[in-house]
Amino acid sequence: MFQNHAAVAWGNEGHTYINRVAAEKISADMPQFLREAAGEIAYLGPEPDRWRSPSEFALKNAQEPDHFIDLERVSWLDPLPRGRYEFLRKLYEKRAATTDHPDDYLPERVGLQPYITMEVYGRLKSALREYRQLRAAFKPTDDVQQAIIFYAGWLGHYVADASQPLHTTIQYNGWVGPNPNGYTTEHHIHGQFESDYVRANITARDFAPLVKAPERLNDPFADYIAYLKSSNSLVENVYRLEKAGGFTGKGTPAAFEFTTRRLAAGSQMLLNLWYTAWLDSALPVPEHSPARPAAPPPTTIAPPK
Ligand SMILES: [Zn+2]
């Protein structure tokens, strides 16, 4: 069953569109080289899906759980820990205490999606801080700009995955368990929705107007978890639409409306994360950074180990 999770969320087109639309909405108070890199950022949307080849086994094996999280399997863990290793420890403790299908709590089955997202977000914010320092010192920024563009595009992949409700659930590809509404149990809904339907019926222009100006996030991790949960709350909508033929052929208006809103939600969260990384990269950091004078660290940032 784990193998089925290897489905590529949003397919090549959806990922490319989500990144491109977010890049084109970059506001005037953000670095304009990012907006000018919209083509490269769009190209990077599907990048982690290019890391699934068996010819690079270690990469494929390590990164596949980054694309999803089965939120139903961690409903007992609230709030989710903020660090990857605390999350892993909690899952292994749960597994050890479970007799019925304990392997359902293996991290690679539960998924690590919010952790990779916040890790790439951290890389982006760190690179933006370097960019600010180089600019302040009147030094060239071309090299760090390349890093920033890569991190921004890479981040977009996971943020987009999370707007696809079937990347947040045990119901990722065919209904399992009690099924009073008679949803499909066939293993086709995932790819039909995110790849076939989108490729045939939707373009970036269809959802770009739904994406608004960026907003600063107060707590990127907590806000991202709320975004994942909101996506998870829409899992049954996907199944209802499928049952009504919404994703077959040209689909239905309801399916178009639903799908464009999910794609827009992905672009919006990506844009908000870029914006927040940019603004927060100006905050003082703990004094371990040799490039910074000693300054009181914000209490929300843990000191380095
Ligand atoms: Zn993915």
mmCIF file of C-alpha atoms and ligand atoms in Angstrom:
data_model
loop_
_atom_site.group_PDB
_atom_site.id
_atom_site.type_symbol
_atom_site.label_atom_id
_atom_site.label_comp_id
_atom_site.label_asym_id
_atom_site.label_seq_id
_atom_site.Cartn_x
_atom_site.Cartn_y
_atom_site.Cartn_z
ATOM 1 C CA MET A 1 0.000 0.000 0.000
ATOM 2 C CA PHE A 2 2.876 2.366 0.761
ATOM 3 C CA GLN A 3 3.972 2.192 -2.872
ATOM 4 C CA ASN A 4 0.703 3.765 -3.986
ATOM 5 C CA HIS A 5 1.664 6.894 -2.121
ATOM 6 C CA ALA A 6 4.360 7.377 -4.738
ATOM 7 C CA ALA A 7 1.716 9.020 -6.933
ATOM 8 C CA VAL A 8 2.920 12.449 -7.980
ATOM 9 C CA ALA A 9 0.682 15.139 -6.503
ATOM 10 C CA TRP A 10 -0.807 17.515 -9.031
ATOM 11 C CA GLY A 11 1.231 15.928 -11.798
ATOM 12 C CA ASN A 12 3.756 17.898 -13.760
ATOM 13 C CA GLU A 13 1.272 20.558 -14.895
ATOM 14 C CA GLY A 14 -0.307 21.319 -11.517
ATOM 15 C CA HIS A 15 3.073 21.713 -9.817
ATOM 16 C CA THR A 16 4.399 23.918 -12.580
ATOM 17 C CA TYR A 17 1.277 26.115 -12.499
ATOM 18 C CA ILE A 18 1.245 26.522 -8.717
ATOM 19 C CA ASN A 19 4.873 27.669 -8.663
ATOM 20 C CA ARG A 20 4.448 29.964 -11.655
ATOM 21 C CA VAL A 21 1.317 31.654 -10.350
ATOM 22 C CA ALA A 22 2.933 32.252 -6.945
ATOM 23 C CA ALA A 23 6.066 33.704 -8.607
ATOM 24 C CA GLU A 24 3.996 36.044 -10.753
ATOM 25 C CA LYS A 25 2.231 37.341 -7.625
ATOM 26 C CA ILE A 26 5.469 38.340 -5.899
ATOM 27 C CA SER A 27 4.848 41.821 -4.539
ATOM 28 C CA ALA A 28 6.923 44.957 -5.014
ATOM 29 C CA ASP A 29 8.262 44.757 -1.441
ATOM 30 C CA MET A 30 9.864 41.360 -2.132
ATOM 31 C CA PRO A 31 13.120 40.756 -4.059
ATOM 32 C CA GLN A 32 12.346 41.277 -7.728
ATOM 33 C CA PHE A 33 14.979 38.794 -8.943
ATOM 34 C CA LEU A 34 12.615 36.117 -7.614
ATOM 35 C CA ARG A 35 9.768 37.366 -9.754
ATOM 36 C CA GLU A 36 12.102 37.555 -12.732
ATOM 37 C CA ALA A 37 12.972 33.874 -12.107
ATOM 38 C CA ALA A 38 9.341 32.762 -12.551
ATOM 39 C CA GLY A 39 10.365 30.427 -15.388
ATOM 40 C CA GLU A 40 12.956 28.607 -13.305
ATOM 41 C CA ILE A 41 10.702 28.525 -10.248
ATOM 42 C CA ALA A 42 7.948 27.012 -12.395
ATOM 43 C CA TYR A 43 10.395 24.398 -13.706
ATOM 44 C CA LEU A 44 11.318 23.468 -10.121
ATOM 45 C CA GLY A 45 7.692 22.802 -9.122
ATOM 46 C CA PRO A 46 7.870 19.115 -10.073
ATOM 47 C CA GLU A 47 11.550 18.763 -9.051
ATOM 48 C CA PRO A 48 11.129 16.312 -6.113
ATOM 49 C CA ASP A 49 9.030 14.084 -8.351
ATOM 50 C CA ARG A 50 12.181 13.711 -10.471
ATOM 51 C CA TRP A 51 13.823 12.085 -7.443
ATOM 52 C CA ARG A 52 11.774 8.894 -7.577
ATOM 53 C CA SER A 53 13.851 6.819 -9.990
ATOM 54 C CA PRO A 54 15.025 3.412 -8.772
ATOM 55 C CA SER A 55 18.381 4.252 -10.361
ATOM 56 C CA GLU A 56 18.969 6.655 -7.430
ATOM 57 C CA PHE A 57 17.742 4.296 -4.745
ATOM 58 C CA ALA A 58 18.991 6.129 -1.655
ATOM 59 C CA LEU A 59 17.386 9.360 -2.830
ATOM 60 C CA LYS A 60 14.093 7.715 -3.782
ATOM 61 C CA ASN A 61 13.955 5.852 -0.478
ATOM 62 C CA ALA A 62 14.790 8.844 1.687
ATOM 63 C CA GLN A 63 12.499 11.393 0.110
ATOM 64 C CA GLU A 64 9.275 9.581 -0.799
ATOM 65 C CA PRO A 65 7.664 10.091 2.645
ATOM 66 C CA ASP A 66 8.247 13.842 2.256
ATOM 67 C CA HIS A 67 5.313 14.208 -0.125
ATOM 68 C CA PHE A 68 2.435 13.297 2.207
ATOM 69 C CA ILE A 69 1.190 12.950 5.748
ATOM 70 C CA ASP A 70 -1.697 10.721 6.800
ATOM 71 C CA LEU A 71 -3.189 13.067 9.375
ATOM 72 C CA GLU A 72 -5.655 10.448 10.658
ATOM 73 C CA ARG A 73 -2.693 8.416 11.888
ATOM 74 C CA VAL A 74 -1.419 11.260 14.075
ATOM 75 C CA SER A 75 -4.736 12.542 15.446
ATOM 76 C CA TRP A 76 -3.475 11.520 18.923
ATOM 77 C CA LEU A 77 -0.442 13.768 18.555
ATOM 78 C CA ASP A 78 -1.670 17.320 19.000
ATOM 79 C CA PRO A 79 0.102 19.627 18.596
ATOM 80 C CA LEU A 80 2.574 17.981 16.249
ATOM 81 C CA PRO A 81 6.161 18.406 17.444
ATOM 82 C CA ARG A 82 8.133 21.064 15.574
ATOM 83 C CA GLY A 83 11.175 18.960 14.819
ATOM 84 C CA ARG A 84 11.526 15.902 12.618
ATOM 85 C CA TYR A 85 13.332 13.771 15.216
ATOM 86 C CA GLU A 86 10.846 14.386 18.007
ATOM 87 C CA PHE A 87 8.099 13.394 15.569
ATOM 88 C CA LEU A 88 9.975 10.177 14.695
ATOM 89 C CA ARG A 89 10.453 9.352 18.374
ATOM 90 C CA LYS A 90 6.737 9.833 19.116
ATOM 91 C CA LEU A 91 5.808 7.578 16.220
ATOM 92 C CA TYR A 92 8.154 4.793 17.318
ATOM 93 C CA GLU A 93 6.803 5.058 20.880
ATOM 94 C CA LYS A 94 3.264 4.751 19.537
ATOM 95 C CA ARG A 95 4.245 1.804 17.389
ATOM 96 C CA ALA A 96 5.820 0.025 20.360
ATOM 97 C CA ALA A 97 2.603 0.525 22.363
ATOM 98 C CA THR A 98 0.334 -0.687 19.552
ATOM 99 C CA THR A 99 -0.642 -4.322 18.929
ATOM 100 C CA ASP A 100 -3.047 -3.849 16.000
ATOM 101 C CA HIS A 101 -1.099 -2.994 12.816
ATOM 102 C CA PRO A 102 1.792 -1.296 14.639
ATOM 103 C CA ASP A 103 3.621 -0.698 11.361
ATOM 104 C CA ASP A 104 0.947 1.826 10.436
ATOM 105 C CA TYR A 105 2.954 4.168 12.679
ATOM 106 C CA LEU A 106 6.232 3.761 10.834
ATOM 107 C CA PRO A 107 7.319 7.268 9.793
ATOM 108 C CA GLU A 108 7.591 6.224 6.153
ATOM 109 C CA ARG A 109 3.934 5.163 6.246
ATOM 110 C CA VAL A 110 2.654 8.179 8.150
ATOM 111 C CA GLY A 111 4.604 10.665 6.018
ATOM 112 C CA LEU A 112 6.859 13.593 6.885
ATOM 113 C CA GLN A 113 5.376 16.336 4.744
ATOM 114 C CA PRO A 114 5.292 19.280 7.216
ATOM 115 C CA TYR A 115 8.877 18.582 8.310
ATOM 116 C CA ILE A 116 10.490 18.710 4.896
ATOM 117 C CA THR A 117 8.405 21.806 4.168
ATOM 118 C CA MET A 118 9.665 23.662 7.227
ATOM 119 C CA GLU A 119 13.221 22.481 6.587
ATOM 120 C CA VAL A 120 13.224 23.867 3.050
ATOM 121 C CA TYR A 121 11.521 27.012 4.359
ATOM 122 C CA GLY A 122 14.401 27.335 6.818
ATOM 123 C CA ARG A 123 16.951 26.999 4.011
ATOM 124 C CA LEU A 124 15.164 29.716 2.065
ATOM 125 C CA LYS A 125 15.013 32.070 5.039
ATOM 126 C CA SER A 126 18.676 31.468 5.815
ATOM 127 C CA ALA A 127 19.670 32.215 2.212
ATOM 128 C CA LEU A 128 17.574 35.381 2.230
ATOM 129 C CA ARG A 129 19.416 36.472 5.363
ATOM 130 C CA GLU A 130 22.733 35.963 3.528
ATOM 131 C CA TYR A 131 21.373 38.009 0.653
ATOM 132 C CA ARG A 132 20.473 40.872 2.993
ATOM 133 C CA GLN A 133 23.937 40.793 4.587
ATOM 134 C CA LEU A 134 25.727 40.802 1.236
ATOM 135 C CA ARG A 135 23.633 43.702 0.038
ATOM 136 C CA ALA A 136 24.282 45.614 3.241
ATOM 137 C CA ALA A 137 28.007 45.069 2.664
ATOM 138 C CA PHE A 138 27.757 46.163 -1.010
ATOM 139 C CA LYS A 139 28.946 42.734 -2.152
ATOM 140 C CA PRO A 140 27.733 40.790 -5.207
ATOM 141 C CA THR A 141 24.549 38.758 -4.663
ATOM 142 C CA ASP A 142 24.363 36.726 -7.898
ATOM 143 C CA ASP A 143 25.445 33.475 -6.266
ATOM 144 C CA VAL A 144 23.104 33.612 -3.285
ATOM 145 C CA GLN A 145 20.278 34.575 -5.627
ATOM 146 C CA GLN A 146 20.722 31.241 -7.405
ATOM 147 C CA ALA A 147 20.404 29.423 -4.075
ATOM 148 C CA ILE A 148 17.305 31.426 -3.143
ATOM 149 C CA ILE A 149 15.621 30.662 -6.450
ATOM 150 C CA PHE A 150 16.278 26.953 -5.988
ATOM 151 C CA TYR A 151 14.971 26.871 -2.413
ATOM 152 C CA ALA A 152 11.885 28.895 -3.338
ATOM 153 C CA GLY A 153 11.062 26.538 -6.208
ATOM 154 C CA TRP A 154 11.808 23.382 -4.227
ATOM 155 C CA LEU A 155 9.616 24.611 -1.355
ATOM 156 C CA GLY A 156 6.750 25.030 -3.812
ATOM 157 C CA HIS A 157 6.596 21.327 -4.460
ATOM 158 C CA TYR A 158 5.659 20.328 -0.927
ATOM 159 C CA VAL A 159 3.363 23.275 -0.354
ATOM 160 C CA ALA A 160 1.508 22.271 -3.513
ATOM 161 C CA ASP A 161 1.345 18.627 -2.467
ATOM 162 C CA ALA A 162 -0.372 19.677 0.753
ATOM 163 C CA SER A 163 -3.139 21.523 -1.079
ATOM 164 C CA GLN A 164 -4.113 18.199 -2.690
ATOM 165 C CA PRO A 165 -6.423 16.676 -0.045
ATOM 166 C CA LEU A 166 -5.417 13.121 -0.967
ATOM 167 C CA HIS A 167 -1.850 13.869 0.157
ATOM 168 C CA THR A 168 -3.039 14.363 3.740
ATOM 169 C CA THR A 169 -5.007 11.170 4.328
ATOM 170 C CA ILE A 170 -5.164 7.410 4.616
ATOM 171 C CA GLN A 171 -7.848 7.735 1.891
ATOM 172 C CA TYR A 172 -5.170 8.668 -0.620
ATOM 173 C CA ASN A 173 -6.161 6.365 -3.448
ATOM 174 C CA GLY A 174 -9.466 4.524 -2.968
ATOM 175 C CA TRP A 175 -11.662 4.555 0.143
ATOM 176 C CA VAL A 176 -10.688 2.216 2.978
ATOM 177 C CA GLY A 177 -12.734 1.184 6.032
ATOM 178 C CA PRO A 178 -16.472 1.796 6.542
ATOM 179 C CA ASN A 179 -17.935 3.219 3.355
ATOM 180 C CA PRO A 180 -21.616 4.174 3.852
ATOM 181 C CA ASN A 181 -21.517 6.667 0.983
ATOM 182 C CA GLY A 182 -20.223 4.155 -1.508
ATOM 183 C CA TYR A 183 -17.070 6.018 -2.505
ATOM 184 C CA THR A 184 -14.754 4.410 -4.998
ATOM 185 C CA THR A 185 -12.390 1.781 -3.599
ATOM 186 C CA GLU A 186 -10.540 1.489 -6.904
ATOM 187 C CA HIS A 187 -6.955 2.692 -6.917
ATOM 188 C CA HIS A 188 -7.371 5.368 -9.569
ATOM 189 C CA ILE A 189 -8.904 8.470 -7.988
ATOM 190 C CA HIS A 190 -5.561 9.980 -6.936
ATOM 191 C CA GLY A 191 -3.977 10.189 -10.377
ATOM 192 C CA GLN A 192 -7.283 10.813 -12.125
ATOM 193 C CA PHE A 193 -7.903 13.931 -10.018
ATOM 194 C CA GLU A 194 -4.457 15.462 -9.702
ATOM 195 C CA SER A 195 -2.921 14.529 -13.056
ATOM 196 C CA ASP A 196 -5.367 13.447 -15.778
ATOM 197 C CA TYR A 197 -8.163 15.865 -14.917
ATOM 198 C CA VAL A 198 -5.865 18.850 -14.326
ATOM 199 C CA ARG A 199 -3.808 18.240 -17.460
ATOM 200 C CA ALA A 200 -6.909 18.058 -19.656
ATOM 201 C CA ASN A 201 -8.992 20.835 -18.140
ATOM 202 C CA ILE A 202 -7.064 23.467 -16.198
ATOM 203 C CA THR A 203 -4.383 26.066 -16.878
ATOM 204 C CA ALA A 204 -2.603 28.535 -14.612
ATOM 205 C CA ARG A 205 -4.891 31.302 -15.909
ATOM 206 C CA ASP A 206 -7.916 29.501 -14.467
ATOM 207 C CA PHE A 207 -6.833 29.985 -10.867
ATOM 208 C CA ALA A 208 -4.335 32.880 -10.931
ATOM 209 C CA PRO A 209 -7.095 35.459 -10.236
ATOM 210 C CA LEU A 210 -7.955 33.613 -7.011
ATOM 211 C CA VAL A 211 -4.478 34.235 -5.561
ATOM 212 C CA LYS A 212 -4.288 37.458 -3.569
ATOM 213 C CA ALA A 213 -1.436 39.631 -2.313
ATOM 214 C CA PRO A 214 0.890 37.827 0.122
ATOM 215 C CA GLU A 215 0.278 37.895 3.863
ATOM 216 C CA ARG A 216 2.842 37.489 6.609
ATOM 217 C CA LEU A 217 2.318 34.317 8.674
ATOM 218 C CA ASN A 218 2.559 34.725 12.445
ATOM 219 C CA ASP A 219 3.773 31.180 13.029
ATOM 220 C CA PRO A 220 4.715 29.409 9.791
ATOM 221 C CA PHE A 221 4.729 25.917 11.329
ATOM 222 C CA ALA A 222 1.352 26.280 13.079
ATOM 223 C CA ASP A 223 -0.154 28.013 10.056
ATOM 224 C CA TYR A 224 1.141 25.283 7.787
ATOM 225 C CA ILE A 225 -0.362 22.557 9.989
ATOM 226 C CA ALA A 226 -3.700 24.404 9.905
ATOM 227 C CA TYR A 227 -3.410 24.505 6.105
ATOM 228 C CA LEU A 228 -2.789 20.747 6.015
ATOM 229 C CA LYS A 229 -5.801 20.148 8.250
ATOM 230 C CA SER A 230 -7.989 22.331 6.090
ATOM 231 C CA SER A 231 -6.900 20.313 3.063
ATOM 232 C CA ASN A 232 -7.626 17.083 4.957
ATOM 233 C CA SER A 233 -11.158 18.334 5.742
ATOM 234 C CA LEU A 234 -11.849 18.261 1.973
ATOM 235 C CA VAL A 235 -10.985 14.601 1.379
ATOM 236 C CA GLU A 236 -14.632 13.535 1.115
ATOM 237 C CA ASN A 237 -15.320 16.345 -1.362
ATOM 238 C CA VAL A 238 -12.834 14.719 -3.735
ATOM 239 C CA TYR A 239 -14.618 11.383 -3.399
ATOM 240 C CA ARG A 240 -18.067 12.932 -3.854
ATOM 241 C CA LEU A 241 -16.923 14.738 -6.989
ATOM 242 C CA GLU A 242 -15.377 11.558 -8.369
ATOM 243 C CA LYS A 243 -18.593 9.650 -7.718
ATOM 244 C CA ALA A 244 -20.539 12.293 -9.660
ATOM 245 C CA GLY A 245 -18.191 11.962 -12.650
ATOM 246 C CA GLY A 246 -16.501 15.270 -11.863
ATOM 247 C CA PHE A 247 -13.039 14.146 -12.943
ATOM 248 C CA THR A 248 -14.046 12.036 -15.944
ATOM 249 C CA GLY A 249 -13.266 13.511 -19.350
ATOM 250 C CA LYS A 250 -14.194 17.190 -19.338
ATOM 251 C CA GLY A 251 -15.539 16.824 -15.801
ATOM 252 C CA THR A 252 -18.163 19.026 -14.164
ATOM 253 C CA PRO A 253 -18.341 22.719 -13.162
ATOM 254 C CA ALA A 254 -18.261 21.682 -9.498
ATOM 255 C CA ALA A 255 -15.035 19.749 -10.043
ATOM 256 C CA PHE A 256 -13.498 22.695 -11.897
ATOM 257 C CA GLU A 257 -14.424 25.077 -9.085
ATOM 258 C CA PHE A 258 -13.085 22.741 -6.420
ATOM 259 C CA THR A 259 -9.824 21.995 -8.214
ATOM 260 C CA THR A 260 -9.018 25.584 -9.136
ATOM 261 C CA ARG A 261 -9.596 26.578 -5.495
ATOM 262 C CA ARG A 262 -7.211 23.904 -4.266
ATOM 263 C CA LEU A 263 -4.544 24.935 -6.793
ATOM 264 C CA ALA A 264 -5.007 28.565 -5.714
ATOM 265 C CA ALA A 265 -4.729 27.564 -2.043
ATOM 266 C CA GLY A 266 -1.366 25.973 -2.839
ATOM 267 C CA SER A 267 -0.083 29.063 -4.651
ATOM 268 C CA GLN A 268 -1.341 31.344 -1.892
ATOM 269 C CA MET A 269 0.368 29.416 0.906
ATOM 270 C CA LEU A 270 3.584 29.261 -1.119
ATOM 271 C CA LEU A 271 3.501 33.017 -1.730
ATOM 272 C CA ASN A 272 2.775 33.650 1.961
ATOM 273 C CA LEU A 273 5.699 31.453 3.006
ATOM 274 C CA TRP A 274 8.078 33.224 0.613
ATOM 275 C CA TYR A 275 6.869 36.577 1.917
ATOM 276 C CA THR A 276 7.224 35.541 5.554
ATOM 277 C CA ALA A 277 10.697 34.101 4.927
ATOM 278 C CA TRP A 278 11.701 37.390 3.335
ATOM 279 C CA LEU A 279 10.388 39.567 6.179
ATOM 280 C CA ASP A 280 11.605 37.252 8.935
ATOM 281 C CA SER A 281 15.065 37.007 7.358
ATOM 282 C CA ALA A 282 15.564 40.591 8.587
ATOM 283 C CA LEU A 283 15.072 39.603 12.245
ATOM 284 C CA PRO A 284 18.133 39.356 14.475
ATOM 285 C CA VAL A 285 19.469 35.840 14.989
ATOM 286 C CA PRO A 286 21.142 34.226 18.019
ATOM 287 C CA GLU A 287 24.713 35.323 18.427
ATOM 288 C CA HIS A 288 26.294 32.138 17.042
ATOM 289 C CA SER A 289 26.300 33.782 13.632
ATOM 290 C CA PRO A 290 29.786 35.259 13.156
ATOM 291 C CA ALA A 291 28.459 37.827 10.704
ATOM 292 C CA ARG A 292 26.233 39.421 13.327
ATOM 293 C CA PRO A 293 26.975 41.593 16.299
ATOM 294 C CA ALA A 294 25.690 40.237 19.587
ATOM 295 C CA ALA A 295 22.010 40.952 19.905
ATOM 296 C CA PRO A 296 19.328 39.516 22.148
ATOM 297 C CA PRO A 297 17.821 36.573 20.254
ATOM 298 C CA PRO A 298 14.054 36.511 19.778
ATOM 299 C CA THR A 299 12.609 34.122 22.365
ATOM 300 C CA THR A 300 10.872 32.098 19.665
ATOM 301 C CA ILE A 301 14.170 30.946 18.131
ATOM 302 C CA ALA A 302 15.917 28.097 19.930
ATOM 303 C CA PRO A 303 19.663 28.409 20.427
ATOM 304 C CA PRO A 304 21.872 26.142 18.318
ATOM 305 C CA LYS A 305 23.065 22.854 19.764
HETATM 306 ZN ZN ZN B 1 5.006 15.405 -4.305
#
